[in-house]
Amino acid sequence: MAQVKISDGVLEGEILDNVLGGKYYSFKGVPYAAPPLGDLRFKAPQPVKPWNGIRSATAHGPICCQHDIFFNNVEPGSEDCLYLNVYTPTLKPEKKLPVMFWIHGGGFLSGSGNSQTYGPDFLVNQNVVLVTINYRLEVLGFLCLDTEDVPGNAGMKDQVAALRWVHKNIEHFGGDPSNVTIFGESAGGASVAYHLVSPMTKGLFKRAILQSGQNLSHWSRSFEPRLRAEAVARSLGKYTTDDKELYEFFKSQPIEKLVRIAAPLTVEEEAGIRINLMLAVTDEKQFGDNERYFYGDVFERLSNGIHEGVEVMIGYTTHEGAIQFNFLHEEGTFDKYNKFLQCFVPIELLLQCPVKDQLAIGKRVKEYYFGNKQVSVETVDAFIKYITMQILEYDILQYAKKFVQSNANRLFLYQFDIDSKRNKYAEHFKARPYKKGKCVCHCDDLMYLFNHEDSPVDTNDDSYEMIKNVSKLWTDFAKFGNPAPDGSLGVKWPAFDLEHQKFLVIGNELTVAEFPEREDLEFWEQLHQQYLPKESKFQLN
């Protein structure tokens, strides 16, 4: 056992064996904010009440109540969920260690920071301190009434509270509060992008890694959040538009009624062929002296609101789009794509273009990726390539280009392309009956950063070297602001710039390439320039 005294009291954690050898200190279930119960539901997190005596930190705290749309199961969890976990190779290092602060993905409606999925072994073995967190999800974390009682972004403010806890306490675990790297995947990557521009996070971190996520994609921000909240209320039997009535109604609902809420606003959302995340980050209104987490336009904030001096890594997996099979019905999987051209129109264009333009866009996209062929099992590679670009890759590449155009901060771009038996998510997301051979799916990169309880490490397999390589790239970035500072992995990874657009392909070997997906990117840029003039001034040729 091991004890640490922090600002709120004494914690007793444990010393655990690392699957890669050696040991590490583990402190689980540490409260970073008061339980958001009763009148604190939907509110910004409040300080922890200090405790007397010794608090056990050997078990994870409760996760947030949630419905996991990716695996279609309900996790009972708890509304009392604001807990974090700290893992460190030593409590008393000669020099304070870099800190890596992990934000889990899950579409802002599922997931946790717990070690069953995010085991710390690989990263702490590289001599960093790892912090993982839980935060409020779905209605509890992202409902917005545009009122002082429910201004939105509660889940993001939870993340900020956890970052502030790290800034205040991490030295007690051997960590350096002046050298914190925030990193996250999918919705966690989008969270990182928002933290890069939030006035609440300035000075709380030094570096940032965005894995398969950013805040330009439609799914990263709420569409008509107030109307969405009213739709949620109607789905629960409450028909009103009165602010106070809505607030009291939501506050009084038992937690089990606020999980697995379906509140589509459009016919397209009701059709359910896309990944529709209905609750996310919102443009927050000002109420008195209350802190606003995010406000303004994401494109403008990317151009002029990035925190000064913060270095960034951003990237994507080769077959991100394989996740789409999780949201298609097995029978008649591709029928709607072959019947309706609008299925090929990105949501940000669908919401802003008249039907005539939607049909024209859909026709161009279908012809570009499929020619005269039908969408079918025979064209599944083209389908995955199209979905990959539509839901993530285009926005990630645009983010990188806009970032370096407007900021002096360095940015490193990567494509994750490792293929080994640790790649498990194509099967989880039901893509395997369709996609044969190599598949580097959404979330597969996580298998080389975190120990997963269902995937034991095989030290005799090639994947073991991949784990060591990837964890070194990530932790070297956290230590030095450069993911390959010494060339020890046989490659020098140049910072991304507009002239050469160099990036690292993280495959079974590491290689530097230029101009990622150049032809596809130009195709999508032309569409956005033509049909979204508001964004066109940010487009780069």
PDB file of N, CA and C in Angstrom, residues 30-77:
ATOM      1  N   VAL A  30     -10.422   8.752  -7.070  1.00  0.00           N
ATOM      2  CA  VAL A  30     -10.135   9.971  -6.313  1.00  0.00           C
ATOM      3  C   VAL A  30     -11.150  11.047  -6.704  1.00  0.00           C
ATOM      4  N   PRO A  31     -11.911  11.601  -5.761  1.00  0.00           N
ATOM      5  CA  PRO A  31     -12.891  12.634  -6.126  1.00  0.00           C
ATOM      6  C   PRO A  31     -12.202  13.943  -6.486  1.00  0.00           C
ATOM      7  N   TYR A  32     -12.611  14.525  -7.606  1.00  0.00           N
ATOM      8  CA  TYR A  32     -12.043  15.826  -7.986  1.00  0.00           C
ATOM      9  C   TYR A  32     -13.078  16.950  -7.914  1.00  0.00           C
ATOM     10  N   ALA A  33     -14.325  16.600  -7.638  1.00  0.00           N
ATOM     11  CA  ALA A  33     -15.388  17.590  -7.460  1.00  0.00           C
ATOM     12  C   ALA A  33     -16.466  16.964  -6.589  1.00  0.00           C
ATOM     13  N   ALA A  34     -17.326  17.797  -6.030  1.00  0.00           N
ATOM     14  CA  ALA A  34     -18.418  17.299  -5.199  1.00  0.00           C
ATOM     15  C   ALA A  34     -19.405  16.513  -6.061  1.00  0.00           C
ATOM     16  N   PRO A  35     -20.081  15.515  -5.495  1.00  0.00           N
ATOM     17  CA  PRO A  35     -21.088  14.787  -6.268  1.00  0.00           C
ATOM     18  C   PRO A  35     -22.144  15.750  -6.819  1.00  0.00           C
ATOM     19  N   PRO A  36     -22.403  15.738  -8.126  1.00  0.00           N
ATOM     20  CA  PRO A  36     -23.338  16.698  -8.733  1.00  0.00           C
ATOM     21  C   PRO A  36     -24.790  16.250  -8.600  1.00  0.00           C
ATOM     22  N   LEU A  37     -25.259  16.174  -7.370  1.00  0.00           N
ATOM     23  CA  LEU A  37     -26.583  15.637  -7.071  1.00  0.00           C
ATOM     24  C   LEU A  37     -27.544  16.754  -6.678  1.00  0.00           C
ATOM     25  N   GLY A  38     -28.849  16.449  -6.748  1.00  0.00           N
ATOM     26  CA  GLY A  38     -29.854  17.408  -6.298  1.00  0.00           C
ATOM     27  C   GLY A  38     -29.789  18.709  -7.075  1.00  0.00           C
ATOM     28  N   ASP A  39     -29.642  19.809  -6.342  1.00  0.00           N
ATOM     29  CA  ASP A  39     -29.585  21.125  -6.984  1.00  0.00           C
ATOM     30  C   ASP A  39     -28.320  21.325  -7.806  1.00  0.00           C
ATOM     31  N   LEU A  40     -27.332  20.433  -7.660  1.00  0.00           N
ATOM     32  CA  LEU A  40     -26.096  20.550  -8.441  1.00  0.00           C
ATOM     33  C   LEU A  40     -26.195  19.849  -9.799  1.00  0.00           C
ATOM     34  N   ARG A  41     -27.319  19.156 -10.048  1.00  0.00           N
ATOM     35  CA  ARG A  41     -27.500  18.534 -11.357  1.00  0.00           C
ATOM     36  C   ARG A  41     -27.470  19.622 -12.434  1.00  0.00           C
ATOM     37  N   PHE A  42     -26.712  19.407 -13.482  1.00  0.00           N
ATOM     38  CA  PHE A  42     -26.527  20.314 -14.626  1.00  0.00           C
ATOM     39  C   PHE A  42     -25.648  21.522 -14.315  1.00  0.00           C
ATOM     40  N   LYS A  43     -25.246  21.685 -13.051  1.00  0.00           N
ATOM     41  CA  LYS A  43     -24.452  22.859 -12.678  1.00  0.00           C
ATOM     42  C   LYS A  43     -22.966  22.597 -12.909  1.00  0.00           C
ATOM     43  N   ALA A  44     -22.190  23.683 -12.927  1.00  0.00           N
ATOM     44  CA  ALA A  44     -20.736  23.545 -12.971  1.00  0.00           C
ATOM     45  C   ALA A  44     -20.272  22.797 -11.729  1.00  0.00           C
ATOM     46  N   PRO A  45     -19.226  21.972 -11.833  1.00  0.00           N
ATOM     47  CA  PRO A  45     -18.761  21.185 -10.678  1.00  0.00           C
ATOM     48  C   PRO A  45     -18.312  22.080  -9.533  1.00  0.00           C
ATOM     49  N   GLN A  46     -18.560  21.598  -8.326  1.00  0.00           N
ATOM     50  CA  GLN A  46     -18.218  22.334  -7.111  1.00  0.00           C
ATOM     51  C   GLN A  46     -17.072  21.629  -6.380  1.00  0.00           C
ATOM     52  N   PRO A  47     -16.360  22.344  -5.492  1.00  0.00           N
ATOM     53  CA  PRO A  47     -15.193  21.747  -4.824  1.00  0.00           C
ATOM     54  C   PRO A  47     -15.546  20.532  -3.970  1.00  0.00           C
ATOM     55  N   VAL A  48     -14.569  19.648  -3.841  1.00  0.00           N
ATOM     56  CA  VAL A  48     -14.701  18.471  -2.976  1.00  0.00           C
ATOM     57  C   VAL A  48     -14.703  18.909  -1.516  1.00  0.00           C
ATOM     58  N   LYS A  49     -15.514  18.251  -0.711  1.00  0.00           N
ATOM     59  CA  LYS A  49     -15.464  18.472   0.730  1.00  0.00           C
ATOM     60  C   LYS A  49     -14.322  17.628   1.302  1.00  0.00           C
ATOM     61  N   PRO A  50     -13.348  18.251   1.974  1.00  0.00           N
ATOM     62  CA  PRO A  50     -12.219  17.479   2.526  1.00  0.00           C
ATOM     63  C   PRO A  50     -12.701  16.381   3.472  1.00  0.00           C
ATOM     64  N   TRP A  51     -11.913  15.321   3.587  1.00  0.00           N
ATOM     65  CA  TRP A  51     -12.261  14.214   4.460  1.00  0.00           C
ATOM     66  C   TRP A  51     -11.224  14.071   5.569  1.00  0.00           C
ATOM     67  N   ASN A  52     -11.658  13.461   6.640  1.00  0.00           N
ATOM     68  CA  ASN A  52     -10.760  13.142   7.749  1.00  0.00           C
ATOM     69  C   ASN A  52     -10.315  11.691   7.621  1.00  0.00           C
ATOM     70  N   GLY A  53      -9.181  11.387   8.192  1.00  0.00           N
ATOM     71  CA  GLY A  53      -8.685  10.021   8.144  1.00  0.00           C
ATOM     72  C   GLY A  53      -8.111   9.676   6.784  1.00  0.00           C
ATOM     73  N   ILE A  54      -8.073   8.368   6.507  1.00  0.00           N
ATOM     74  CA  ILE A  54      -7.458   7.872   5.271  1.00  0.00           C
ATOM     75  C   ILE A  54      -8.547   7.368   4.330  1.00  0.00           C
ATOM     76  N   ARG A  55      -8.524   7.839   3.101  1.00  0.00           N
ATOM     77  CA  ARG A  55      -9.501   7.419   2.093  1.00  0.00           C
ATOM     78  C   ARG A  55      -8.873   6.354   1.197  1.00  0.00           C
ATOM     79  N   SER A  56      -9.539   5.224   1.080  1.00  0.00           N
ATOM     80  CA  SER A  56      -9.042   4.156   0.214  1.00  0.00           C
ATOM     81  C   SER A  56      -9.112   4.586  -1.250  1.00  0.00           C
ATOM     82  N   ALA A  57      -8.049   4.298  -1.992  1.00  0.00           N
ATOM     83  CA  ALA A  57      -7.991   4.640  -3.422  1.00  0.00           C
ATOM     84  C   ALA A  57      -7.546   3.415  -4.217  1.00  0.00           C
ATOM     85  N   THR A  58      -8.169   2.279  -3.923  1.00  0.00           N
ATOM     86  CA  THR A  58      -7.799   1.023  -4.582  1.00  0.00           C
ATOM     87  C   THR A  58      -8.867   0.521  -5.550  1.00  0.00           C
ATOM     88  N   ALA A  59     -10.000   1.216  -5.619  1.00  0.00           N
ATOM     89  CA  ALA A  59     -11.075   0.818  -6.534  1.00  0.00           C
ATOM     90  C   ALA A  59     -11.555   2.041  -7.307  1.00  0.00           C
ATOM     91  N   HIS A  60     -11.951   1.812  -8.547  1.00  0.00           N
ATOM     92  CA  HIS A  60     -12.461   2.913  -9.358  1.00  0.00           C
ATOM     93  C   HIS A  60     -13.731   3.490  -8.753  1.00  0.00           C
ATOM     94  N   GLY A  61     -13.936   4.787  -8.944  1.00  0.00           N
ATOM     95  CA  GLY A  61     -15.200   5.403  -8.578  1.00  0.00           C
ATOM     96  C   GLY A  61     -16.284   5.021  -9.572  1.00  0.00           C
ATOM     97  N   PRO A  62     -17.544   5.306  -9.244  1.00  0.00           N
ATOM     98  CA  PRO A  62     -18.632   5.000 -10.179  1.00  0.00           C
ATOM     99  C   PRO A  62     -18.458   5.746 -11.503  1.00  0.00           C
ATOM    100  N   ILE A  63     -18.879   5.111 -12.586  1.00  0.00           N
ATOM    101  CA  ILE A  63     -18.893   5.794 -13.877  1.00  0.00           C
ATOM    102  C   ILE A  63     -20.247   6.476 -14.048  1.00  0.00           C
ATOM    103  N   CYS A  64     -20.336   7.395 -14.995  1.00  0.00           N
ATOM    104  CA  CYS A  64     -21.596   8.089 -15.229  1.00  0.00           C
ATOM    105  C   CYS A  64     -22.622   7.127 -15.823  1.00  0.00           C
ATOM    106  N   CYS A  65     -23.876   7.260 -15.396  1.00  0.00           N
ATOM    107  CA  CYS A  65     -24.960   6.505 -16.028  1.00  0.00           C
ATOM    108  C   CYS A  65     -24.923   6.774 -17.527  1.00  0.00           C
ATOM    109  N   GLN A  66     -25.137   5.730 -18.334  1.00  0.00           N
ATOM    110  CA  GLN A  66     -24.947   5.934 -19.768  1.00  0.00           C
ATOM    111  C   GLN A  66     -25.563   4.821 -20.590  1.00  0.00           C
ATOM    112  N   HIS A  67     -25.849   5.169 -21.843  1.00  0.00           N
ATOM    113  CA  HIS A  67     -26.216   4.187 -22.860  1.00  0.00           C
ATOM    114  C   HIS A  67     -25.131   4.207 -23.917  1.00  0.00           C
ATOM    115  N   ASP A  68     -24.448   3.102 -24.068  1.00  0.00           N
ATOM    116  CA  ASP A  68     -23.354   3.000 -25.030  1.00  0.00           C
ATOM    117  C   ASP A  68     -23.928   2.626 -26.394  1.00  0.00           C
ATOM    118  N   ILE A  69     -24.057   3.621 -27.296  1.00  0.00           N
ATOM    119  CA  ILE A  69     -24.629   3.343 -28.616  1.00  0.00           C
ATOM    120  C   ILE A  69     -23.690   2.514 -29.471  1.00  0.00           C
ATOM    121  N   PHE A  70     -22.408   2.494 -29.120  1.00  0.00           N
ATOM    122  CA  PHE A  70     -21.438   1.764 -29.933  1.00  0.00           C
ATOM    123  C   PHE A  70     -21.511   0.264 -29.671  1.00  0.00           C
ATOM    124  N   PHE A  71     -21.916  -0.114 -28.454  1.00  0.00           N
ATOM    125  CA  PHE A  71     -22.052  -1.530 -28.127  1.00  0.00           C
ATOM    126  C   PHE A  71     -23.472  -1.868 -27.677  1.00  0.00           C
ATOM    127  N   ASN A  72     -24.365  -0.881 -27.777  1.00  0.00           N
ATOM    128  CA  ASN A  72     -25.794  -1.055 -27.516  1.00  0.00           C
ATOM    129  C   ASN A  72     -26.081  -1.688 -26.159  1.00  0.00           C
ATOM    130  N   ASN A  73     -25.500  -1.117 -25.122  1.00  0.00           N
ATOM    131  CA  ASN A  73     -25.817  -1.585 -23.781  1.00  0.00           C
ATOM    132  C   ASN A  73     -25.906  -0.391 -22.827  1.00  0.00           C
ATOM    133  N   VAL A  74     -26.719  -0.569 -21.792  1.00  0.00           N
ATOM    134  CA  VAL A  74     -26.906   0.467 -20.779  1.00  0.00           C
ATOM    135  C   VAL A  74     -26.052   0.131 -19.570  1.00  0.00           C
ATOM    136  N   GLU A  75     -25.227   1.086 -19.151  1.00  0.00           N
ATOM    137  CA  GLU A  75     -24.427   0.940 -17.941  1.00  0.00           C
ATOM    138  C   GLU A  75     -25.126   1.708 -16.827  1.00  0.00           C
ATOM    139  N   PRO A  76     -25.527   1.039 -15.747  1.00  0.00           N
ATOM    140  CA  PRO A  76     -26.282   1.740 -14.705  1.00  0.00           C
ATOM    141  C   PRO A  76     -25.520   2.905 -14.099  1.00  0.00           C
ATOM    142  N   GLY A  77     -24.252   2.700 -13.750  1.00  0.00           N
ATOM    143  CA  GLY A  77     -23.426   3.796 -13.264  1.00  0.00           C
ATOM    144  C   GLY A  77     -24.073   4.585 -12.142  1.00  0.00           C
TER     145      GLY A  77
END
